[in-house]
PDB file of C-alpha atoms in Angstrom:
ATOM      1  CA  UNK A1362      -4.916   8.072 -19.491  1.00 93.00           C
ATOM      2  CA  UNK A1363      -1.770   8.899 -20.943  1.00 94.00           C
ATOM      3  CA  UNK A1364       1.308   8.714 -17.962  1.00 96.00           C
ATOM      4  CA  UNK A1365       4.739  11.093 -18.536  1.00 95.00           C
ATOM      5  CA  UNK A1366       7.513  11.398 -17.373  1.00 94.00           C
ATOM      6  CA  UNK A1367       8.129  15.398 -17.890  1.00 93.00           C
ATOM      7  CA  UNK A1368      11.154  16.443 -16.927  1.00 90.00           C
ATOM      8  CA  UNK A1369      13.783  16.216 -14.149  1.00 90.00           C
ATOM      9  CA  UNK A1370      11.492  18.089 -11.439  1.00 95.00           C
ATOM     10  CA  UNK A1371       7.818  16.742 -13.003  1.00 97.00           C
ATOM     11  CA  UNK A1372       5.622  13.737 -14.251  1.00 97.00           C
ATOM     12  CA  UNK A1373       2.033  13.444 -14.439  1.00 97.00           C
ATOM     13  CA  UNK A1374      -0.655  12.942 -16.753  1.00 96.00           C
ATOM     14  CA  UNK A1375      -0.430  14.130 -20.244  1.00 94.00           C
ATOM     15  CA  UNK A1376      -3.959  12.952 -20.938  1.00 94.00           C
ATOM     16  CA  UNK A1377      -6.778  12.538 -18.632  1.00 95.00           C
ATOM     17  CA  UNK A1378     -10.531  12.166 -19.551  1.00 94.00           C
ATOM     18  CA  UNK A1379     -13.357  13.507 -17.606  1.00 93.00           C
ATOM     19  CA  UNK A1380     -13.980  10.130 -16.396  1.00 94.00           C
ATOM     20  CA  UNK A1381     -10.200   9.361 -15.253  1.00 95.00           C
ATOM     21  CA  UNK A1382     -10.138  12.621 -13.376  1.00 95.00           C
ATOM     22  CA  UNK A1383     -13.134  12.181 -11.607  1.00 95.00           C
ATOM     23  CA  UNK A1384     -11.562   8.447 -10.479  1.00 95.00           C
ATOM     24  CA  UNK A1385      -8.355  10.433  -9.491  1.00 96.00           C
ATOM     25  CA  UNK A1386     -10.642  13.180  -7.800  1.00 95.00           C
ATOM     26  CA  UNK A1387     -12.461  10.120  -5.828  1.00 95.00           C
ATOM     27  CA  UNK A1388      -9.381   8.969  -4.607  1.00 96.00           C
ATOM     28  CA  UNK A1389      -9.993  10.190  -1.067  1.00 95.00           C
ATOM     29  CA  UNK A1390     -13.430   9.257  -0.471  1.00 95.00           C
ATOM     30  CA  UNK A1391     -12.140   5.363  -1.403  1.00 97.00           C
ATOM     31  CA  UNK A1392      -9.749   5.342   1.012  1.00 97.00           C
ATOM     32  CA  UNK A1393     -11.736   6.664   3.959  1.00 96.00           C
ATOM     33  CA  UNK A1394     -12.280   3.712   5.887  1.00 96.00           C
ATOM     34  CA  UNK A1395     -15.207   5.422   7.944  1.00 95.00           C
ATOM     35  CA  UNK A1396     -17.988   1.938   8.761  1.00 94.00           C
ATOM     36  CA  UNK A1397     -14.940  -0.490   7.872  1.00 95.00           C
ATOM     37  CA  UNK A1398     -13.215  -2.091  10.745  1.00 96.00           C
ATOM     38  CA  UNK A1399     -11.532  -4.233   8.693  1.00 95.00           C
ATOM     39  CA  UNK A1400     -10.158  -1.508   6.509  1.00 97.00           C
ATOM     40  CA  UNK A1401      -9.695   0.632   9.941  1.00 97.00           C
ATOM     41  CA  UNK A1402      -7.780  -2.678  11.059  1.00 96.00           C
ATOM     42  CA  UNK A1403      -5.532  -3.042   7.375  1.00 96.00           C
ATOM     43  CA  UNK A1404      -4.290   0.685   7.498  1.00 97.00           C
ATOM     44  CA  UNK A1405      -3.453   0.662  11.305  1.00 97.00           C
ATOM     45  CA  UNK A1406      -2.338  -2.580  12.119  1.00 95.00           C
ATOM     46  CA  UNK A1407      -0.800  -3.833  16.040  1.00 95.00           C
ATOM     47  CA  UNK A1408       3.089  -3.951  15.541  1.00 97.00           C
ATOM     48  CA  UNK A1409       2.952  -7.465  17.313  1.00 96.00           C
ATOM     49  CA  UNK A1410       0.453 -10.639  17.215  1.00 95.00           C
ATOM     50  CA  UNK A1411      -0.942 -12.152  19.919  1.00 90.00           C
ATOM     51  CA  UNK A1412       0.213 -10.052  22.887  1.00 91.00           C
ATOM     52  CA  UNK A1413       0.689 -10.976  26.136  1.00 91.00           C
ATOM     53  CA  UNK A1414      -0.480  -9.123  29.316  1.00 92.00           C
ATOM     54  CA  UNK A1415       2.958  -7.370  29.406  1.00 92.00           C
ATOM     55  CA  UNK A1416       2.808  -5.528  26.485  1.00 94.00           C
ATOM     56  CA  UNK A1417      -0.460  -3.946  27.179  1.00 94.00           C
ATOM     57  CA  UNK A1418       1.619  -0.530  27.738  1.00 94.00           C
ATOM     58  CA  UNK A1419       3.158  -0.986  24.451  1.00 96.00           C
ATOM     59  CA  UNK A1420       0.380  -1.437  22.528  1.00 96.00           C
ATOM     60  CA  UNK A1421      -0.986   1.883  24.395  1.00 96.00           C
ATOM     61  CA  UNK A1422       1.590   3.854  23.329  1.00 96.00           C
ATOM     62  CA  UNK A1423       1.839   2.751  20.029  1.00 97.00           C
ATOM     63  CA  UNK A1424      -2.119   3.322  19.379  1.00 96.00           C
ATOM     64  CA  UNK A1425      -1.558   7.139  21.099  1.00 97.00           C
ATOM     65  CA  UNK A1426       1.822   7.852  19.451  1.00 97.00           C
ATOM     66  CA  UNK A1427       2.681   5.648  16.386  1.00 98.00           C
ATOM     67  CA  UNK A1428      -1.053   5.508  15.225  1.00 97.00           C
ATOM     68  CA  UNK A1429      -1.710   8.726  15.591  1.00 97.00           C
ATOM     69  CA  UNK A1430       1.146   9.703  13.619  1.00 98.00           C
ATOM     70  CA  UNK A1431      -0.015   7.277  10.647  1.00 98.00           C
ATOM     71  CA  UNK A1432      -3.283   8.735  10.584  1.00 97.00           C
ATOM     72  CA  UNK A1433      -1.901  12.581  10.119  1.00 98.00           C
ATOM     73  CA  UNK A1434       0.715  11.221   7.460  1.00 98.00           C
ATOM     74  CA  UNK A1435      -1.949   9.012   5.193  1.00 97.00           C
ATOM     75  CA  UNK A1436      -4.327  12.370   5.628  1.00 97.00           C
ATOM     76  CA  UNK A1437      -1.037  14.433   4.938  1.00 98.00           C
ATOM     77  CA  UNK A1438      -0.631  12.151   1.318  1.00 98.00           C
ATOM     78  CA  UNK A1439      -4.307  12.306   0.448  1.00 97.00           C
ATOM     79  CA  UNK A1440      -4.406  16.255   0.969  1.00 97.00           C
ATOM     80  CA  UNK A1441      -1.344  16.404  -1.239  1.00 98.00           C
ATOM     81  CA  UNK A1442      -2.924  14.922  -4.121  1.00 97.00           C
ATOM     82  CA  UNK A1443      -5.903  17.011  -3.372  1.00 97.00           C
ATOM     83  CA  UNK A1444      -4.202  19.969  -3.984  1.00 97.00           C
ATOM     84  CA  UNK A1445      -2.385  18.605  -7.090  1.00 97.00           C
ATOM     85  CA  UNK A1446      -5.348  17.727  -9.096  1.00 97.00           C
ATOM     86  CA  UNK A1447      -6.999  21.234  -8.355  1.00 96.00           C
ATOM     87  CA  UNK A1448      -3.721  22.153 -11.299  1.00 97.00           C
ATOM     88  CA  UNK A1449      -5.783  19.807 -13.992  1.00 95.00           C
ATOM     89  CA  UNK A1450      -5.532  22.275 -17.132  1.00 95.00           C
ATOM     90  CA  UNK A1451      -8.012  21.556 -19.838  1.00 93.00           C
ATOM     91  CA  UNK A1452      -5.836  20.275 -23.297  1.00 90.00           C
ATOM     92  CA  UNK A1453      -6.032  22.644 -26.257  1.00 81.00           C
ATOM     93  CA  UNK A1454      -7.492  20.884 -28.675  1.00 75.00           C
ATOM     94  CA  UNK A1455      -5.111  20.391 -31.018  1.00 75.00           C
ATOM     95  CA  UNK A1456      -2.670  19.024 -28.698  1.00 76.00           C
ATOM     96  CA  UNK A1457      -0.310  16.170 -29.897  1.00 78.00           C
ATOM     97  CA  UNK A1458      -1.827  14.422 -27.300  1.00 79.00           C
ATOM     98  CA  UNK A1459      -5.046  13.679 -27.752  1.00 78.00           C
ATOM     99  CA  UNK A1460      -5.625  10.784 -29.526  1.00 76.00           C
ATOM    100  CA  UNK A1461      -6.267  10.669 -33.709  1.00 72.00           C
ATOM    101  CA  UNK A1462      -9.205   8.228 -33.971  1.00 65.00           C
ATOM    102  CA  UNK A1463     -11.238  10.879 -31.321  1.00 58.00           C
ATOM    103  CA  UNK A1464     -13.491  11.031 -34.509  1.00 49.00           C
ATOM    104  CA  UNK A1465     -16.944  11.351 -33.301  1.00 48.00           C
ATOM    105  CA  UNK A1466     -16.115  12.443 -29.384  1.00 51.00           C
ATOM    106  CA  UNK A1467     -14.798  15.407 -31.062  1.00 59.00           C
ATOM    107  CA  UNK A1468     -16.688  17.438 -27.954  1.00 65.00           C
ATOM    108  CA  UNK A1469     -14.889  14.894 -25.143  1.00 79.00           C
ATOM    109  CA  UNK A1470     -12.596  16.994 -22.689  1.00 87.00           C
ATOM    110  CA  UNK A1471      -9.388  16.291 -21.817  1.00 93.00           C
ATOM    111  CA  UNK A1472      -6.891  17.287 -19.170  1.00 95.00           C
ATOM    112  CA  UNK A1473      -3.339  17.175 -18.479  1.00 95.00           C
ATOM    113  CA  UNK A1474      -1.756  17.222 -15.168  1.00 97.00           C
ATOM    114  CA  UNK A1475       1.893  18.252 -14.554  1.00 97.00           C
ATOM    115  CA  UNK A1476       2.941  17.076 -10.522  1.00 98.00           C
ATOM    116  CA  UNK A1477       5.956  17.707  -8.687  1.00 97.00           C
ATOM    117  CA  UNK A1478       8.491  14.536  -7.810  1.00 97.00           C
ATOM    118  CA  UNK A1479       8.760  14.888  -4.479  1.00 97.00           C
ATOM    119  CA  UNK A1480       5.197  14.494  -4.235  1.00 98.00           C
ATOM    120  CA  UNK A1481       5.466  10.609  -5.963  1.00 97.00           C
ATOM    121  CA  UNK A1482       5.466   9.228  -2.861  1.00 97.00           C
ATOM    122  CA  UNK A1483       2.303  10.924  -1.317  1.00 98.00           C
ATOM    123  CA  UNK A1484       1.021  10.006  -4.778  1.00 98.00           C
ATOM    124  CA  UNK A1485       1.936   6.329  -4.212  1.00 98.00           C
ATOM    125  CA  UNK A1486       0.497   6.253  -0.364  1.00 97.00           C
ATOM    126  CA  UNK A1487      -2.216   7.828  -1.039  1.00 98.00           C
ATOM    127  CA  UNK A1488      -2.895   5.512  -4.457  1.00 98.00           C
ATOM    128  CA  UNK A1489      -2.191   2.780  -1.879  1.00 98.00           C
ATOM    129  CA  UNK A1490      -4.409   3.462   1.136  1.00 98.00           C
ATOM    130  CA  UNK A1491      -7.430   3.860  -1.837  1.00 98.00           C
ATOM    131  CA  UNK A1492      -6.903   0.256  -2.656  1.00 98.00           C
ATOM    132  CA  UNK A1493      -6.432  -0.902   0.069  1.00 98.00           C
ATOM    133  CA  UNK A1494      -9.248  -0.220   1.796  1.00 98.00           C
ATOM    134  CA  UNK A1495     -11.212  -0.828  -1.181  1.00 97.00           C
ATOM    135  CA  UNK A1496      -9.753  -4.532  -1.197  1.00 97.00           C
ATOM    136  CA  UNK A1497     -11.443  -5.040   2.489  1.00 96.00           C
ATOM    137  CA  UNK A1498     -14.462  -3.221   2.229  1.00 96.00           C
ATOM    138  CA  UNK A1499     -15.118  -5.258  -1.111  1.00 95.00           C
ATOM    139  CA  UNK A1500     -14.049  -8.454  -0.273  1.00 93.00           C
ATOM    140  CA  UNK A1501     -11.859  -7.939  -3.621  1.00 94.00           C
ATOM    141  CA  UNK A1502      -9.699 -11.316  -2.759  1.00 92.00           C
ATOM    142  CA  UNK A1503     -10.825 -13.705  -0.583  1.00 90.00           C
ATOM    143  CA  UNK A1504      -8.772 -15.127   2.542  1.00 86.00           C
ATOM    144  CA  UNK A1505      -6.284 -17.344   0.218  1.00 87.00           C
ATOM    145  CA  UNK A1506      -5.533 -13.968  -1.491  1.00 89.00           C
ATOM    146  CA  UNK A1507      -7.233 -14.754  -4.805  1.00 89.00           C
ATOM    147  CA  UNK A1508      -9.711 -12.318  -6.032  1.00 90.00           C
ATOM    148  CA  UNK A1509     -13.027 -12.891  -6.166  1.00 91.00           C
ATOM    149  CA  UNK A1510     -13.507 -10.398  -8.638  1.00 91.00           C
ATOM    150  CA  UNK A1511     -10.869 -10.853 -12.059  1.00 89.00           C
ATOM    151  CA  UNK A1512     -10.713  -9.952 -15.560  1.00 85.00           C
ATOM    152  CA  UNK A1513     -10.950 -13.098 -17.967  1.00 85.00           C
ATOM    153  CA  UNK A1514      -9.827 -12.587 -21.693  1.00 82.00           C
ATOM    154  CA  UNK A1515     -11.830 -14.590 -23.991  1.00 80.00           C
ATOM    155  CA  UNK A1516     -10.410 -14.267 -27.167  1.00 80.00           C
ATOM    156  CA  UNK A1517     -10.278 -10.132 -28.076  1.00 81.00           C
ATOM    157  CA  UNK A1518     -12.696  -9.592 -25.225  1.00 84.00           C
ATOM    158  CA  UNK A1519     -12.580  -8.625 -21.781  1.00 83.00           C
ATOM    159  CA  UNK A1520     -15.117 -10.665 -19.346  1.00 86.00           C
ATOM    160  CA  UNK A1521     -15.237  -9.408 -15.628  1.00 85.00           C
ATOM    161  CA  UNK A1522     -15.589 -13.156 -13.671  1.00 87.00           C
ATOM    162  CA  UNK A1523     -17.216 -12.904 -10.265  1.00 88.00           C
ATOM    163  CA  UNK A1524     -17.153 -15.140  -7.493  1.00 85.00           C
ATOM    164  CA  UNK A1525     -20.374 -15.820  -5.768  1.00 77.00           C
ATOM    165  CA  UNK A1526     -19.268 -18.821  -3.666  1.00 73.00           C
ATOM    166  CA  UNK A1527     -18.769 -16.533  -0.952  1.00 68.00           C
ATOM    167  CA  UNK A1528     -21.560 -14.660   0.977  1.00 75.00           C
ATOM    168  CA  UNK A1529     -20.433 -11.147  -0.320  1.00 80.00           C
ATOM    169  CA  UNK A1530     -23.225  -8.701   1.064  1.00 85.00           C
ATOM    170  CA  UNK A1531     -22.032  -5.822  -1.853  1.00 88.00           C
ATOM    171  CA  UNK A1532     -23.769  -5.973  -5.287  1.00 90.00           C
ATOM    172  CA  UNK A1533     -21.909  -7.238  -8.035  1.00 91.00           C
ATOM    173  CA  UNK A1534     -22.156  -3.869  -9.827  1.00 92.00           C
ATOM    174  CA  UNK A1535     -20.477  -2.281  -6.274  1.00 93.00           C
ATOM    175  CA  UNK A1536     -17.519  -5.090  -6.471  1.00 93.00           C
ATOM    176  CA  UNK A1537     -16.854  -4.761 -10.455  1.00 93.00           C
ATOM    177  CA  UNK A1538     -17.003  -1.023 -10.128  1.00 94.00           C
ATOM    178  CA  UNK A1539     -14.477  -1.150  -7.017  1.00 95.00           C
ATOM    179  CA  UNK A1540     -12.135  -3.908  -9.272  1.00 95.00           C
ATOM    180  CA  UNK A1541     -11.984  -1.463 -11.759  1.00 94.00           C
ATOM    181  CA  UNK A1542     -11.077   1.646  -9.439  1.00 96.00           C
ATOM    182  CA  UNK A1543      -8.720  -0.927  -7.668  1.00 96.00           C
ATOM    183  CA  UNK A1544      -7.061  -1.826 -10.827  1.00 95.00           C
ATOM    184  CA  UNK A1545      -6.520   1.880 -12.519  1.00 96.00           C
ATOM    185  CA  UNK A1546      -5.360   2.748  -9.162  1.00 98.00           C
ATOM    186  CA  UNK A1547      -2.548  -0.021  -9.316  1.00 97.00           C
ATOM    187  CA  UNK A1548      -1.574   0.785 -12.928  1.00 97.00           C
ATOM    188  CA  UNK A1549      -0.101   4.265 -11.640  1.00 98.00           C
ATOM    189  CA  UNK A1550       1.907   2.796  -8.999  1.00 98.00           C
ATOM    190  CA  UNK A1551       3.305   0.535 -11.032  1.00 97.00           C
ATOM    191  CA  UNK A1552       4.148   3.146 -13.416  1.00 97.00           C
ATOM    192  CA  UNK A1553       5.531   5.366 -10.642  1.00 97.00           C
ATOM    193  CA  UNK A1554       7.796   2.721  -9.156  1.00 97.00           C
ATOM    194  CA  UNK A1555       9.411   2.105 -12.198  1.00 95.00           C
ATOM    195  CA  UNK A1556       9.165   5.859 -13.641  1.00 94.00           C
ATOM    196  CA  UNK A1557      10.047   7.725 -10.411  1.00 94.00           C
ATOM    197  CA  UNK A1558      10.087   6.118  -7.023  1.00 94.00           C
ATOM    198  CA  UNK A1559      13.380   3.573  -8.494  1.00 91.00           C
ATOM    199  CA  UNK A1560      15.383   6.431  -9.655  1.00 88.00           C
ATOM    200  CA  UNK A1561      15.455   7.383  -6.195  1.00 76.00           C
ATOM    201  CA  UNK A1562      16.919   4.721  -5.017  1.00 79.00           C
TER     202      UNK A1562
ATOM    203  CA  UNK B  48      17.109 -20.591  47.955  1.00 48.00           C
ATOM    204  CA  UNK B  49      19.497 -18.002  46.659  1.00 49.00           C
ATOM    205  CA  UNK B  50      20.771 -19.503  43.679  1.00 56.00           C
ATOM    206  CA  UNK B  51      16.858 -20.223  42.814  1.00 58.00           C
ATOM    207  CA  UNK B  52      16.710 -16.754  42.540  1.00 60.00           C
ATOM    208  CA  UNK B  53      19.964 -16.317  40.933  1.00 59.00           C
ATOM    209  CA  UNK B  54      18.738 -18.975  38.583  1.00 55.00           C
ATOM    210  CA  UNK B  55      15.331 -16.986  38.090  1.00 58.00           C
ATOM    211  CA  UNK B  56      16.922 -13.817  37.528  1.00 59.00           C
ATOM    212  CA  UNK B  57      19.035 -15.706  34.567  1.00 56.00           C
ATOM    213  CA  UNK B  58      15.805 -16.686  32.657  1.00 55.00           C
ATOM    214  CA  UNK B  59      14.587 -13.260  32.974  1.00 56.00           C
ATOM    215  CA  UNK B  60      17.510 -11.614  31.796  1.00 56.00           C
ATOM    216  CA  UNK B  61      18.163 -14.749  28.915  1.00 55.00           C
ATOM    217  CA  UNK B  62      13.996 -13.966  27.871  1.00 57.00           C
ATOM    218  CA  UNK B  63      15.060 -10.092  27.667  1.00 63.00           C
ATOM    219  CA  UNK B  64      18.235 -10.448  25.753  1.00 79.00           C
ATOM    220  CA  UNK B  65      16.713 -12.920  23.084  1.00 93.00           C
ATOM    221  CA  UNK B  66      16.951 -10.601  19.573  1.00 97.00           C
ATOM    222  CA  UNK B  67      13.496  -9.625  17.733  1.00 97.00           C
ATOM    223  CA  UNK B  68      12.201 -10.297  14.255  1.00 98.00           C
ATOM    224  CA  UNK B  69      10.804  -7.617  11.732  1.00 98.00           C
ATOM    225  CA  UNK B  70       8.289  -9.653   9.806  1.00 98.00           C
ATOM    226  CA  UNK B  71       6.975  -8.821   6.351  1.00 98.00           C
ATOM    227  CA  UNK B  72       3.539 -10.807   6.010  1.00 98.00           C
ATOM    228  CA  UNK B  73       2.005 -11.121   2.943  1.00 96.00           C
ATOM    229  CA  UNK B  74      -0.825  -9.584   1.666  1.00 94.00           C
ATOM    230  CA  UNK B  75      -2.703  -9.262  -1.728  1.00 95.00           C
ATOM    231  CA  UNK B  76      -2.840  -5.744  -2.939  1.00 97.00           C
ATOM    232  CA  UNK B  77       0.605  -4.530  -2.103  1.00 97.00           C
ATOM    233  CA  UNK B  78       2.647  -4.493  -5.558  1.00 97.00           C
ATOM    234  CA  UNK B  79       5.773  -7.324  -5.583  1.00 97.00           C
ATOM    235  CA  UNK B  80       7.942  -4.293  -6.965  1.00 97.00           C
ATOM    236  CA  UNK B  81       6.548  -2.465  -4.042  1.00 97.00           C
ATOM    237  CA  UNK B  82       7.669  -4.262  -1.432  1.00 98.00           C
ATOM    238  CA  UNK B  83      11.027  -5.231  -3.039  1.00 97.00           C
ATOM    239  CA  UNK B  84      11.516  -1.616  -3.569  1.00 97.00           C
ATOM    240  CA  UNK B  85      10.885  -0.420   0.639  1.00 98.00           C
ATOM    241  CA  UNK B  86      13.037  -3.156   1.346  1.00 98.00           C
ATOM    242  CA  UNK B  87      16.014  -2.011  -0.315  1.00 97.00           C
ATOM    243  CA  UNK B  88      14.934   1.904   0.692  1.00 97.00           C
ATOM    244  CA  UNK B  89      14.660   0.895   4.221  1.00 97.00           C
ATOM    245  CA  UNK B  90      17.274  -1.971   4.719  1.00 98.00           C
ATOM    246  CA  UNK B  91      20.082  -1.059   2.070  1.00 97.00           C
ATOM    247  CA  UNK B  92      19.800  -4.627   0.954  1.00 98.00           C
ATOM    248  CA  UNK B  93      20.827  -5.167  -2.611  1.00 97.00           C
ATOM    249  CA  UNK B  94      18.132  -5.645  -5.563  1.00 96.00           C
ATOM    250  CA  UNK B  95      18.424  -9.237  -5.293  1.00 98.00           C
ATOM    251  CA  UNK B  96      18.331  -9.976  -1.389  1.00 98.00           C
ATOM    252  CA  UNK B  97      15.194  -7.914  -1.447  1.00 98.00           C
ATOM    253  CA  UNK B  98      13.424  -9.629  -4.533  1.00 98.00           C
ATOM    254  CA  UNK B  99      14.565 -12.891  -2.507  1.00 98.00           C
ATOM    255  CA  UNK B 100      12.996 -12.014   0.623  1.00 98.00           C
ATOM    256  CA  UNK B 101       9.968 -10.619  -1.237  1.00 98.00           C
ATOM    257  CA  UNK B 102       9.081 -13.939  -3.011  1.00 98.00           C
ATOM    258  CA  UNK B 103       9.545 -15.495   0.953  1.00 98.00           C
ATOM    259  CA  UNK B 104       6.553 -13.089   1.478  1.00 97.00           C
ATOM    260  CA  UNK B 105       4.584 -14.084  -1.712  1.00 96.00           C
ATOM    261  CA  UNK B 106       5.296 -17.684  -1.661  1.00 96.00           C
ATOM    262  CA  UNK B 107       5.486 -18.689   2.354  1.00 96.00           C
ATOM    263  CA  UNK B 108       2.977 -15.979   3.477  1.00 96.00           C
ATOM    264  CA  UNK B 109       5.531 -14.030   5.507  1.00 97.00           C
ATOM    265  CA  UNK B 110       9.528 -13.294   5.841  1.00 98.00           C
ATOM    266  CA  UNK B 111      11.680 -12.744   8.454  1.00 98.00           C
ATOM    267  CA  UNK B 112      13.749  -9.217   7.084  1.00 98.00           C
ATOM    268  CA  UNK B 113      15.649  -8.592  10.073  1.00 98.00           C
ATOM    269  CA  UNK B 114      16.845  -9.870  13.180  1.00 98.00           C
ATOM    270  CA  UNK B 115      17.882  -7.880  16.468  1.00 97.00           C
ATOM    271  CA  UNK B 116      17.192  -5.625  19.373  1.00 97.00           C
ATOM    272  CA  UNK B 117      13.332  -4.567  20.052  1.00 96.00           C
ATOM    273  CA  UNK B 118      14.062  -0.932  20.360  1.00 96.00           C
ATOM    274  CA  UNK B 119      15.045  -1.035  16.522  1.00 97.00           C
ATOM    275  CA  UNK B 120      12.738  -4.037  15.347  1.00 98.00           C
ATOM    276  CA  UNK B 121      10.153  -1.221  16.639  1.00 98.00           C
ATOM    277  CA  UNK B 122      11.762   1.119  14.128  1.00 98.00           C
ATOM    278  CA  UNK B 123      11.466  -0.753  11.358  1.00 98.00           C
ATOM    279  CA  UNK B 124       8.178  -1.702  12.160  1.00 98.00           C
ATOM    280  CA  UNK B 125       6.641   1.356  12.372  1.00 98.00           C
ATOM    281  CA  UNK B 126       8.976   2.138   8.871  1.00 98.00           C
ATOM    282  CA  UNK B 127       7.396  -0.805   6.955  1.00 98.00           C
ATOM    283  CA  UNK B 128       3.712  -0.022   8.248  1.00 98.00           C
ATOM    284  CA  UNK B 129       4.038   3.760   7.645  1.00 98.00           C
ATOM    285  CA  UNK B 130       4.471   2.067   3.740  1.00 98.00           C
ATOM    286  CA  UNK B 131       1.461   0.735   4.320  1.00 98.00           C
ATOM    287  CA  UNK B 132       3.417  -2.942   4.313  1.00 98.00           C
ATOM    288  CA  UNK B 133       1.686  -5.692   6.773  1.00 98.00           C
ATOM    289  CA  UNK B 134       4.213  -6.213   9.282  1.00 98.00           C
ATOM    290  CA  UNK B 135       5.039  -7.460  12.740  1.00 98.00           C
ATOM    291  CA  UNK B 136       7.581  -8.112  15.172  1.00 98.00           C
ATOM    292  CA  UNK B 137       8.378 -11.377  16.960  1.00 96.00           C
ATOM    293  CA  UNK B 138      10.298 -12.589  19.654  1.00 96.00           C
ATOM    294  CA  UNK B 139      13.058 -15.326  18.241  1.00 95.00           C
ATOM    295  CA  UNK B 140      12.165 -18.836  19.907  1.00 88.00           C
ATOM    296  CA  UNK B 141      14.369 -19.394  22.843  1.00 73.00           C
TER     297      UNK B 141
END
């Protein structure tokens, strides 16, 4: 995955493999929170905590009005970046791009992706929601915050630690594959706030 | 018997008038940069104020970000949660 910033009115991906654009294409189904409560509960949250009898009327019109209105703008984000990957171009092969040491994977495709500013921040929300809800329906960090699933460097080489002290009902290959979606997912927002979304500011 | 009531209708009014927090509340996946970044979007504060109040999130588990009328502690709410941001708002202790 290479990241670019294009031009004044575009950034994107200058290199994609099969692999990362199928995790971007997936980006929908991991943030449907459809059999999560939890996740249901994280994306649409109660404005207040521990309400008393008087706000009951509140809280009704914030579920009908404010809710709703989250709901149509997180589907409104996702269906954005729908759209955008459906402009994936395959990379001519002897594109600058594409890395030297390819060597043997000489037959391995790769894509670019060219995507529209003002669509950084569906991009971002919709990157967000994703990880989100694959936090809660993983039990990716337990309830002091720290994860339960990490990446431990030993040396040159990557070891994915996971914590079985807790009663996790997922199996382990579910929660490292999630951690891993979670992670990529959260390398391109932190490339985007400091690529595109600050410059707004 | 009347100033009972008068005195009633005070503690009602007093109860009503008392200003709202906006709280930010910490949570695990939401990027630092993130949240300092809404903050300043949504609040104008300056770079620093918001990385200030955004290591109050981190570090005490939540940060008061504003202070004032419900109407527009509602706003920001709904602002800070449409940024997918865990956040309440509060009634300031009487």
């Amino acid at each position: 995955m290479r990241l670019r910033d294009f031009n004044d009115d575009t950034w994107g991906f200058a290199l994609l493999t099969e692999l990362e654009r199928e995790l971007l294409a997936g980006l929908a189904s991991a943030a449907d929170t459809l059999g999560c409560k939890k996740a249901e509960h994280r994306l649409y949250q109660p404005p207040i905590d521990n309400p008393s009898e008087e706000e009951t009327s509140f809280l009704d019109d914030w579920e009908d009005f404010v809710t709703t209105g989250f709901r149509q703008e997180f589907a409104d984000a996702l269906a954005v970046v729908e759209a955008d990957l459906q402009n994936c171009v395959p990379l001519d092969g002897n594109s600058d791009d594409i890395p030297d040491d390819e060597g043997e994977h000489g037959d391995k495709a790769y894509f670019s992706l060219q995507i529209p500013k003002a669509h950084a921040e569906s991009w971002y929300g919709a990157l967000n929601q994703a990880r989100l809800v694959l936090a809660t329906r993983f039990d990716l960090f337990d309830s002091n915050g720290d994860e339960t699933v990490a990446i431990s460097w030993e040396g040159e080489r990557p070891t994915v630690m996971v914590d079985d002290s807790s009663q996790n009902p997922h199996p382990v290959e579910t929660r490292i594959n999630a951690f891993l979606r979670n992670q990529a997912y959260g390398f391109i927002q932190e490339w985007l706030i400091a690529q595109v979304l600050s410059a707004e500011l | 018997m009347a100033s009972t009531e008068t005195l009633a209708e005070t503690q009602i009014e007093d109860e009503i008038d008392l200003p709202w927090n906006v709280l930010v509340l910490n949570d695990p996946v939401n990027l630092m940069s993130y949240v300092t970044l809404i903050l300043r979007k949504l609040f104008g504060f300056s770079e620093s104020k918001a990385t200030r109040l955004m290591m109050e999130v981190h570090q005490s588990g939540r940060s008061v970000v504003w202070t004032g009328p419900r109407e527009k502690a509602e706003f920001y709410v709904q602002q800070l949660q449409s940024h997918q941001l865990l956040s309440r708002i509060e009634q300031v202790d009487g």
